[in-house]
């Protein structure tokens, strides 16, 4: 059980880092909660998908994710910088689905691979997904609040 909590924290650090930057956009409370929920759900479902799709798909797709993931994260990073530079319209742009769903999906690739590993080690699938998703969502929420506090200063 301790291993699952530590894995959840480790996999949630990317959600925290990205949310720290998003917190500077001064999003509404509802938008922050939706983003944190999105991170939690995406990072919780990804290990389940990894467990279900199995090792053969990861072996086949593993070559592609090595190249696709950095471009996807880089593209979303540029999008967030673009939104932050457009001060007057930042809240409107941050309302879009790309920030709410795109970032969490792009950051869930490592959770997918972790799900395959958890399956090989015979960890319980639903419990693992719940712990990892909750850790990611909470770390995202913490990053959003800390980012907002830093932006105020």
CSV table of N, CA and C in Angstrom, one decimal, residues 7-148:
chain,number,residue,atom,x,y,z
A,7,UNK,N,4.1,5.9,-5.4
A,7,UNK,CA,4.0,5.9,-6.9
A,7,UNK,C,3.0,7.0,-7.3
A,8,UNK,N,1.9,7.1,-6.6
A,8,UNK,CA,0.9,8.2,-6.9
A,8,UNK,C,1.5,9.6,-6.7
A,9,UNK,N,2.3,9.8,-5.7
A,9,UNK,CA,3.0,11.1,-5.5
A,9,UNK,C,4.0,11.3,-6.7
A,10,UNK,N,4.8,10.3,-7.0
A,10,UNK,CA,5.8,10.5,-8.0
A,10,UNK,C,5.1,10.8,-9.4
A,11,UNK,N,4.0,10.1,-9.7
A,11,UNK,CA,3.3,10.3,-10.9
A,11,UNK,C,2.5,11.6,-10.9
A,12,UNK,N,2.2,12.1,-9.8
A,12,UNK,CA,1.5,13.4,-9.6
A,12,UNK,C,2.3,14.6,-9.7
A,13,UNK,N,3.7,14.5,-9.7
A,13,UNK,CA,4.5,15.7,-9.7
A,13,UNK,C,4.4,16.4,-11.1
A,14,UNK,N,4.2,15.7,-12.2
A,14,UNK,CA,4.0,16.4,-13.4
A,14,UNK,C,2.7,17.3,-13.4
A,15,UNK,N,1.7,16.7,-12.8
A,15,UNK,CA,0.4,17.5,-12.6
A,15,UNK,C,0.7,18.7,-11.8
A,16,UNK,N,1.5,18.6,-10.7
A,16,UNK,CA,1.8,19.7,-9.9
A,16,UNK,C,2.5,20.8,-10.6
A,17,UNK,N,3.6,20.4,-11.4
A,17,UNK,CA,4.4,21.4,-12.1
A,17,UNK,C,3.6,22.2,-13.1
A,18,UNK,N,2.8,21.5,-13.9
A,18,UNK,CA,2.0,22.1,-14.9
A,18,UNK,C,0.9,23.0,-14.2
A,19,UNK,N,0.3,22.5,-13.2
A,19,UNK,CA,-0.7,23.3,-12.5
A,19,UNK,C,-0.1,24.6,-11.8
A,20,UNK,N,1.1,24.5,-11.4
A,20,UNK,CA,1.8,25.6,-10.8
A,20,UNK,C,1.8,26.8,-11.9
A,21,UNK,N,2.1,26.4,-13.1
A,21,UNK,CA,2.1,27.4,-14.2
A,21,UNK,C,0.7,27.9,-14.5
A,22,UNK,N,-0.3,27.0,-14.5
A,22,UNK,CA,-1.6,27.4,-14.8
A,22,UNK,C,-2.2,28.3,-13.7
A,23,UNK,N,-1.8,28.1,-12.5
A,23,UNK,CA,-2.3,28.9,-11.4
A,23,UNK,C,-2.0,30.4,-11.6
A,24,UNK,N,-0.9,30.7,-12.3
A,24,UNK,CA,-0.6,32.1,-12.6
A,24,UNK,C,-1.6,32.8,-13.5
A,25,UNK,N,-2.5,32.0,-14.2
A,25,UNK,CA,-3.5,32.6,-15.0
A,25,UNK,C,-4.7,33.2,-14.3
A,26,UNK,N,-4.7,33.0,-13.0
A,26,UNK,CA,-5.7,33.5,-12.1
A,26,UNK,C,-7.1,33.0,-12.6
A,27,UNK,N,-7.2,31.7,-12.6
A,27,UNK,CA,-8.5,31.1,-13.0
A,27,UNK,C,-9.5,31.2,-11.9
A,28,UNK,N,-10.8,31.0,-12.3
A,28,UNK,CA,-11.8,31.0,-11.3
A,28,UNK,C,-11.7,29.7,-10.4
A,29,UNK,N,-12.3,29.8,-9.3
A,29,UNK,CA,-12.3,28.6,-8.4
A,29,UNK,C,-12.9,27.4,-9.0
A,30,UNK,N,-14.0,27.5,-9.8
A,30,UNK,CA,-14.6,26.4,-10.5
A,30,UNK,C,-13.7,25.9,-11.5
A,31,UNK,N,-13.0,26.7,-12.2
A,31,UNK,CA,-12.0,26.3,-13.3
A,31,UNK,C,-10.9,25.5,-12.7
A,32,UNK,N,-10.4,26.0,-11.6
A,32,UNK,CA,-9.2,25.3,-10.9
A,32,UNK,C,-9.7,23.9,-10.5
A,33,UNK,N,-10.9,23.8,-9.9
A,33,UNK,CA,-11.4,22.5,-9.5
A,33,UNK,C,-11.6,21.6,-10.7
A,34,UNK,N,-12.1,22.1,-11.8
A,34,UNK,CA,-12.3,21.3,-13.0
A,34,UNK,C,-10.9,20.8,-13.5
A,35,UNK,N,-9.9,21.6,-13.5
A,35,UNK,CA,-8.6,21.2,-14.0
A,35,UNK,C,-8.0,20.2,-13.1
A,36,UNK,N,-8.1,20.3,-11.8
A,36,UNK,CA,-7.6,19.3,-10.9
A,36,UNK,C,-8.4,18.0,-11.0
A,37,UNK,N,-9.7,18.1,-11.2
A,37,UNK,CA,-10.4,16.9,-11.4
A,37,UNK,C,-10.0,16.2,-12.7
A,38,UNK,N,-9.8,17.0,-13.7
A,38,UNK,CA,-9.4,16.4,-15.0
A,38,UNK,C,-8.0,15.7,-14.9
A,39,UNK,N,-7.1,16.3,-14.2
A,39,UNK,CA,-5.8,15.7,-13.9
A,39,UNK,C,-6.0,14.3,-13.2
A,40,UNK,N,-6.8,14.4,-12.1
A,40,UNK,CA,-7.1,13.2,-11.3
A,40,UNK,C,-7.7,12.1,-12.2
A,41,UNK,N,-8.7,12.4,-13.0
A,41,UNK,CA,-9.4,11.4,-13.7
A,41,UNK,C,-8.5,10.8,-14.8
A,42,UNK,N,-7.8,11.7,-15.6
A,42,UNK,CA,-6.9,11.2,-16.6
A,42,UNK,C,-5.8,10.4,-16.1
A,43,UNK,N,-5.2,10.8,-14.9
A,43,UNK,CA,-4.1,10.1,-14.4
A,43,UNK,C,-4.6,8.8,-13.6
A,44,UNK,N,-5.9,8.7,-13.3
A,44,UNK,CA,-6.4,7.5,-12.7
A,44,UNK,C,-6.9,6.5,-13.8
A,45,UNK,N,-7.4,7.0,-14.9
A,45,UNK,CA,-7.8,6.1,-16.0
A,45,UNK,C,-6.7,5.5,-16.8
A,46,UNK,N,-5.6,6.3,-16.9
A,46,UNK,CA,-4.5,5.8,-17.7
A,46,UNK,C,-3.8,4.5,-17.2
A,47,UNK,N,-3.6,4.3,-15.9
A,47,UNK,CA,-3.1,3.0,-15.4
A,47,UNK,C,-4.1,1.9,-15.7
A,48,UNK,N,-5.4,2.2,-15.6
A,48,UNK,CA,-6.4,1.1,-16.0
A,48,UNK,C,-6.3,0.8,-17.4
A,49,UNK,N,-6.1,1.7,-18.3
A,49,UNK,CA,-5.9,1.5,-19.7
A,49,UNK,C,-4.7,0.7,-20.0
A,50,UNK,N,-3.6,1.0,-19.2
A,50,UNK,CA,-2.4,0.2,-19.4
A,50,UNK,C,-2.5,-1.2,-18.9
A,51,UNK,N,-3.3,-1.4,-17.9
A,51,UNK,CA,-3.6,-2.8,-17.4
A,51,UNK,C,-4.4,-3.5,-18.5
A,52,UNK,N,-5.4,-2.9,-19.0
A,52,UNK,CA,-6.3,-3.6,-20.0
A,52,UNK,C,-5.6,-3.8,-21.3
A,53,UNK,N,-4.8,-2.9,-21.8
A,53,UNK,CA,-4.3,-3.1,-23.1
A,53,UNK,C,-3.0,-4.0,-23.1
A,54,UNK,N,-2.4,-4.1,-22.0
A,54,UNK,CA,-1.3,-5.1,-21.9
A,54,UNK,C,0.0,-4.7,-22.4
A,55,UNK,N,0.9,-5.6,-22.2
A,55,UNK,CA,2.3,-5.3,-22.5
A,55,UNK,C,2.6,-5.3,-24.0
A,56,UNK,N,1.9,-6.1,-24.8
A,56,UNK,CA,2.2,-6.1,-26.2
A,56,UNK,C,1.9,-4.8,-26.9
A,57,UNK,N,0.9,-4.0,-26.5
A,57,UNK,CA,0.6,-2.7,-27.1
A,57,UNK,C,1.7,-1.7,-26.7
A,58,UNK,N,2.1,-1.8,-25.4
A,58,UNK,CA,3.1,-0.9,-25.0
A,58,UNK,C,4.4,-1.1,-25.7
A,59,UNK,N,4.8,-2.4,-25.9
A,59,UNK,CA,6.0,-2.7,-26.7
A,59,UNK,C,5.9,-2.1,-28.1
A,60,UNK,N,4.8,-2.2,-28.7
A,60,UNK,CA,4.6,-1.7,-30.0
A,60,UNK,C,4.5,-0.2,-30.1
A,61,UNK,N,3.8,0.4,-29.2
A,61,UNK,CA,3.6,1.9,-29.2
A,61,UNK,C,4.7,2.6,-28.4
A,62,UNK,N,5.5,1.8,-27.7
A,62,UNK,CA,6.6,2.4,-26.9
A,62,UNK,C,7.5,3.3,-27.7
A,63,UNK,N,7.9,2.9,-28.9
A,63,UNK,CA,8.7,3.6,-29.8
A,63,UNK,C,8.1,5.0,-30.1
A,64,UNK,N,6.8,5.0,-30.3
A,64,UNK,CA,6.1,6.2,-30.8
A,64,UNK,C,5.9,7.2,-29.6
A,65,UNK,N,5.6,6.7,-28.4
A,65,UNK,CA,5.4,7.6,-27.3
A,65,UNK,C,6.6,8.3,-26.9
A,66,UNK,N,7.8,7.7,-27.1
A,66,UNK,CA,9.0,8.3,-26.8
A,66,UNK,C,9.2,9.6,-27.6
A,67,UNK,N,8.6,9.7,-28.8
A,67,UNK,CA,8.8,10.9,-29.7
A,67,UNK,C,7.5,11.8,-29.6
A,68,UNK,N,6.4,11.2,-29.4
A,68,UNK,CA,5.1,11.9,-29.4
A,68,UNK,C,5.0,12.7,-28.1
A,69,UNK,N,5.3,12.1,-27.0
A,69,UNK,CA,5.1,12.8,-25.7
A,69,UNK,C,5.8,14.1,-25.6
A,70,UNK,N,7.1,14.2,-25.9
A,70,UNK,CA,7.7,15.6,-25.8
A,70,UNK,C,7.1,16.6,-26.7
A,71,UNK,N,6.7,16.2,-27.9
A,71,UNK,CA,6.1,17.2,-28.8
A,71,UNK,C,4.7,17.7,-28.3
A,72,UNK,N,3.9,16.7,-27.7
A,72,UNK,CA,2.6,17.0,-27.2
A,72,UNK,C,2.8,18.0,-26.0
A,73,UNK,N,3.7,17.7,-25.1
A,73,UNK,CA,3.9,18.5,-23.9
A,73,UNK,C,4.5,19.9,-24.3
A,74,UNK,N,5.4,19.9,-25.3
A,74,UNK,CA,5.9,21.1,-25.7
A,74,UNK,C,4.9,22.0,-26.4
A,75,UNK,N,4.0,21.4,-27.2
A,75,UNK,CA,2.9,22.2,-27.8
A,75,UNK,C,2.0,22.8,-26.8
A,76,UNK,N,1.6,22.0,-25.8
A,76,UNK,CA,0.7,22.5,-24.8
A,76,UNK,C,1.4,23.6,-23.9
A,77,UNK,N,2.7,23.4,-23.7
A,77,UNK,CA,3.5,24.4,-23.0
A,77,UNK,C,3.5,25.7,-23.7
A,78,UNK,N,3.7,25.7,-25.0
A,78,UNK,CA,3.7,26.9,-25.8
A,78,UNK,C,2.3,27.5,-25.8
A,79,UNK,N,1.2,26.7,-25.8
A,79,UNK,CA,-0.1,27.2,-25.8
A,79,UNK,C,-0.4,27.9,-24.4
A,80,UNK,N,0.1,27.4,-23.3
A,80,UNK,CA,-0.1,28.0,-22.0
A,80,UNK,C,0.7,29.3,-22.0
A,81,UNK,N,1.9,29.4,-22.5
A,81,UNK,CA,2.7,30.6,-22.6
A,81,UNK,C,1.9,31.7,-23.4
A,82,UNK,N,1.4,31.2,-24.5
A,82,UNK,CA,0.7,32.1,-25.4
A,82,UNK,C,-0.5,32.7,-24.6
A,83,UNK,N,-1.3,31.9,-23.9
A,83,UNK,CA,-2.4,32.3,-23.2
A,83,UNK,C,-2.0,33.3,-22.1
A,84,UNK,N,-0.9,33.0,-21.4
A,84,UNK,CA,-0.4,33.9,-20.3
A,84,UNK,C,0.0,35.3,-20.9
A,85,UNK,N,0.5,35.3,-22.1
A,85,UNK,CA,1.0,36.6,-22.7
A,85,UNK,C,-0.2,37.4,-23.1
A,86,UNK,N,-1.3,36.9,-23.4
A,86,UNK,CA,-2.5,37.6,-23.8
A,86,UNK,C,-3.3,37.9,-22.5
A,87,UNK,N,-2.8,38.8,-21.7
A,87,UNK,CA,-3.4,39.1,-20.4
A,87,UNK,C,-4.9,39.4,-20.4
A,88,UNK,N,-5.4,40.2,-21.3
A,88,UNK,CA,-6.8,40.6,-21.3
A,88,UNK,C,-7.7,39.5,-21.6
A,89,UNK,N,-7.2,38.5,-22.3
A,89,UNK,CA,-8.1,37.4,-22.8
A,89,UNK,C,-7.6,36.1,-22.1
A,90,UNK,N,-6.8,36.1,-21.1
A,90,UNK,CA,-6.3,34.9,-20.6
A,90,UNK,C,-7.3,34.0,-19.9
A,91,UNK,N,-8.3,34.6,-19.2
A,91,UNK,CA,-9.3,33.8,-18.6
A,91,UNK,C,-10.2,33.1,-19.6
A,92,UNK,N,-10.5,33.9,-20.7
A,92,UNK,CA,-11.4,33.3,-21.7
A,92,UNK,C,-10.7,32.2,-22.4
A,93,UNK,N,-9.4,32.3,-22.8
A,93,UNK,CA,-8.6,31.2,-23.4
A,93,UNK,C,-8.5,30.0,-22.5
A,94,UNK,N,-8.3,30.3,-21.2
A,94,UNK,CA,-8.1,29.2,-20.3
A,94,UNK,C,-9.3,28.4,-20.0
A,95,UNK,N,-10.5,29.0,-20.4
A,95,UNK,CA,-11.7,28.2,-20.3
A,95,UNK,C,-11.8,27.1,-21.3
A,96,UNK,N,-11.0,27.1,-22.3
A,96,UNK,CA,-11.1,26.2,-23.4
A,96,UNK,C,-10.8,24.7,-23.0
A,97,UNK,N,-11.2,23.8,-23.8
A,97,UNK,CA,-11.1,22.4,-23.4
A,97,UNK,C,-9.6,21.9,-23.5
A,98,UNK,N,-8.8,22.6,-24.3
A,98,UNK,CA,-7.4,22.2,-24.4
A,98,UNK,C,-6.7,22.3,-23.1
A,99,UNK,N,-6.9,23.3,-22.3
A,99,UNK,CA,-6.2,23.4,-21.0
A,99,UNK,C,-6.8,22.4,-20.1
A,100,UNK,N,-8.1,22.2,-20.1
A,100,UNK,CA,-8.8,21.4,-19.1
A,100,UNK,C,-8.6,19.9,-19.4
A,101,UNK,N,-8.6,19.5,-20.7
A,101,UNK,CA,-8.4,18.1,-21.0
A,101,UNK,C,-7.1,17.8,-21.7
A,102,UNK,N,-6.6,18.7,-22.5
A,102,UNK,CA,-5.4,18.4,-23.3
A,102,UNK,C,-4.2,18.2,-22.5
A,103,UNK,N,-3.9,19.0,-21.6
A,103,UNK,CA,-2.8,18.9,-20.7
A,103,UNK,C,-2.8,17.6,-19.9
A,104,UNK,N,-3.9,17.3,-19.2
A,104,UNK,CA,-4.0,16.0,-18.4
A,104,UNK,C,-3.8,14.8,-19.3
A,105,UNK,N,-4.4,14.8,-20.5
A,105,UNK,CA,-4.2,13.7,-21.4
A,105,UNK,C,-2.8,13.5,-21.8
A,106,UNK,N,-2.1,14.6,-22.2
A,106,UNK,CA,-0.7,14.5,-22.6
A,106,UNK,C,0.2,14.0,-21.5
A,107,UNK,N,-0.1,14.4,-20.2
A,107,UNK,CA,0.7,14.0,-19.1
A,107,UNK,C,0.4,12.6,-18.6
A,108,UNK,N,-0.6,11.9,-19.1
A,108,UNK,CA,-1.0,10.6,-18.6
A,108,UNK,C,-0.3,9.5,-19.3
A,109,UNK,N,0.6,9.8,-20.2
A,109,UNK,CA,1.4,8.7,-20.8
A,109,UNK,C,2.2,7.9,-19.9
A,110,UNK,N,2.8,8.5,-18.9
A,110,UNK,CA,3.6,7.8,-17.9
A,110,UNK,C,2.8,7.0,-17.0
A,111,UNK,N,1.6,7.4,-16.7
A,111,UNK,CA,0.6,6.7,-15.9
A,111,UNK,C,0.2,5.4,-16.7
A,112,UNK,N,0.0,5.5,-18.0
A,112,UNK,CA,-0.3,4.4,-18.8
A,112,UNK,C,0.7,3.3,-18.6
A,113,UNK,N,2.0,3.7,-18.8
A,113,UNK,CA,3.1,2.7,-18.6
A,113,UNK,C,3.2,2.2,-17.2
A,114,UNK,N,2.9,3.0,-16.2
A,114,UNK,CA,2.9,2.5,-14.8
A,114,UNK,C,1.8,1.5,-14.6
A,115,UNK,N,0.7,1.7,-15.3
A,115,UNK,CA,-0.4,0.7,-15.2
A,115,UNK,C,0.0,-0.7,-15.7
A,116,UNK,N,0.8,-0.7,-16.8
A,116,UNK,CA,1.3,-2.0,-17.3
A,116,UNK,C,2.2,-2.6,-16.3
A,117,UNK,N,3.1,-1.8,-15.7
A,117,UNK,CA,3.9,-2.4,-14.6
A,117,UNK,C,3.2,-2.9,-13.4
A,118,UNK,N,2.2,-2.1,-13.0
A,118,UNK,CA,1.4,-2.6,-11.9
A,118,UNK,C,0.7,-3.9,-12.2
A,119,UNK,N,0.2,-4.0,-13.4
A,119,UNK,CA,-0.5,-5.3,-13.8
A,119,UNK,C,0.5,-6.4,-13.8
A,120,UNK,N,1.7,-6.2,-14.2
A,120,UNK,CA,2.7,-7.3,-14.2
A,120,UNK,C,3.1,-7.7,-12.7
A,121,UNK,N,3.0,-6.7,-11.8
A,121,UNK,CA,3.3,-7.0,-10.4
A,121,UNK,C,2.0,-7.4,-9.7
A,122,UNK,N,0.9,-7.5,-10.4
A,122,UNK,CA,-0.4,-8.0,-9.8
A,122,UNK,C,-0.9,-7.1,-8.7
A,123,UNK,N,-0.8,-5.8,-8.9
A,123,UNK,CA,-1.5,-4.9,-8.0
A,123,UNK,C,-2.9,-4.8,-8.3
A,124,UNK,N,-3.8,-4.5,-7.4
A,124,UNK,CA,-5.2,-4.4,-7.7
A,124,UNK,C,-5.5,-3.2,-8.6
A,125,UNK,N,-6.1,-3.4,-9.7
A,125,UNK,CA,-6.3,-2.4,-10.7
A,125,UNK,C,-7.1,-1.2,-10.2
A,126,UNK,N,-8.3,-1.4,-9.7
A,126,UNK,CA,-9.1,-0.2,-9.3
A,126,UNK,C,-8.5,0.6,-8.1
A,127,UNK,N,-8.0,-0.1,-7.1
A,127,UNK,CA,-7.3,0.6,-6.0
A,127,UNK,C,-6.1,1.4,-6.5
A,128,UNK,N,-5.3,0.8,-7.3
A,128,UNK,CA,-4.2,1.5,-7.9
A,128,UNK,C,-4.6,2.8,-8.6
A,129,UNK,N,-5.6,2.6,-9.5
A,129,UNK,CA,-6.1,3.8,-10.3
A,129,UNK,C,-6.6,4.9,-9.4
A,130,UNK,N,-7.4,4.4,-8.3
A,130,UNK,CA,-8.0,5.4,-7.4
A,130,UNK,C,-6.9,6.2,-6.6
A,131,UNK,N,-5.9,5.5,-6.2
A,131,UNK,CA,-4.8,6.2,-5.4
A,131,UNK,C,-4.0,7.1,-6.3
A,132,UNK,N,-3.7,6.6,-7.5
A,132,UNK,CA,-2.9,7.4,-8.4
A,132,UNK,C,-3.7,8.7,-8.8
A,133,UNK,N,-4.9,8.5,-9.2
A,133,UNK,CA,-5.8,9.6,-9.6
A,133,UNK,C,-6.0,10.6,-8.5
A,134,UNK,N,-6.2,10.1,-7.3
A,134,UNK,CA,-6.4,11.1,-6.2
A,134,UNK,C,-5.2,11.9,-5.9
A,135,UNK,N,-4.0,11.2,-5.9
A,135,UNK,CA,-2.8,11.9,-5.7
A,135,UNK,C,-2.5,12.9,-6.7
A,136,UNK,N,-2.8,12.6,-8.0
A,136,UNK,CA,-2.6,13.5,-9.1
A,136,UNK,C,-3.5,14.7,-9.0
A,137,UNK,N,-4.8,14.5,-8.7
A,137,UNK,CA,-5.7,15.6,-8.6
A,137,UNK,C,-5.4,16.5,-7.4
A,138,UNK,N,-5.0,15.9,-6.3
A,138,UNK,CA,-4.7,16.8,-5.1
A,138,UNK,C,-3.4,17.6,-5.4
A,139,UNK,N,-2.5,17.0,-6.0
A,139,UNK,CA,-1.2,17.7,-6.3
A,139,UNK,C,-1.5,18.8,-7.4
A,140,UNK,N,-2.4,18.5,-8.3
A,140,UNK,CA,-2.7,19.6,-9.3
A,140,UNK,C,-3.4,20.7,-8.6
A,141,UNK,N,-4.3,20.5,-7.7
A,141,UNK,CA,-5.0,21.5,-6.9
A,141,UNK,C,-4.0,22.3,-6.1
A,142,UNK,N,-3.1,21.7,-5.5
A,142,UNK,CA,-2.1,22.4,-4.7
A,142,UNK,C,-1.2,23.3,-5.6
A,143,UNK,N,-0.9,22.7,-6.8
A,143,UNK,CA,-0.1,23.5,-7.7
A,143,UNK,C,-0.8,24.8,-8.2
A,144,UNK,N,-2.1,24.6,-8.5
A,144,UNK,CA,-3.0,25.7,-8.9
A,144,UNK,C,-3.0,26.8,-7.9
A,145,UNK,N,-3.2,26.4,-6.6
A,145,UNK,CA,-3.3,27.4,-5.5
A,145,UNK,C,-2.0,28.1,-5.3
A,146,UNK,N,-0.9,27.3,-5.3
A,146,UNK,CA,0.4,27.9,-5.1
A,146,UNK,C,0.8,28.8,-6.2
A,147,UNK,N,0.5,28.4,-7.5
A,147,UNK,CA,0.8,29.3,-8.6
A,147,UNK,C,0.0,30.6,-8.6
A,148,UNK,N,-1.2,30.5,-8.1
A,148,UNK,CA,-2.0,31.7,-8.0
A,148,UNK,C,-1.4,32.6,-6.9
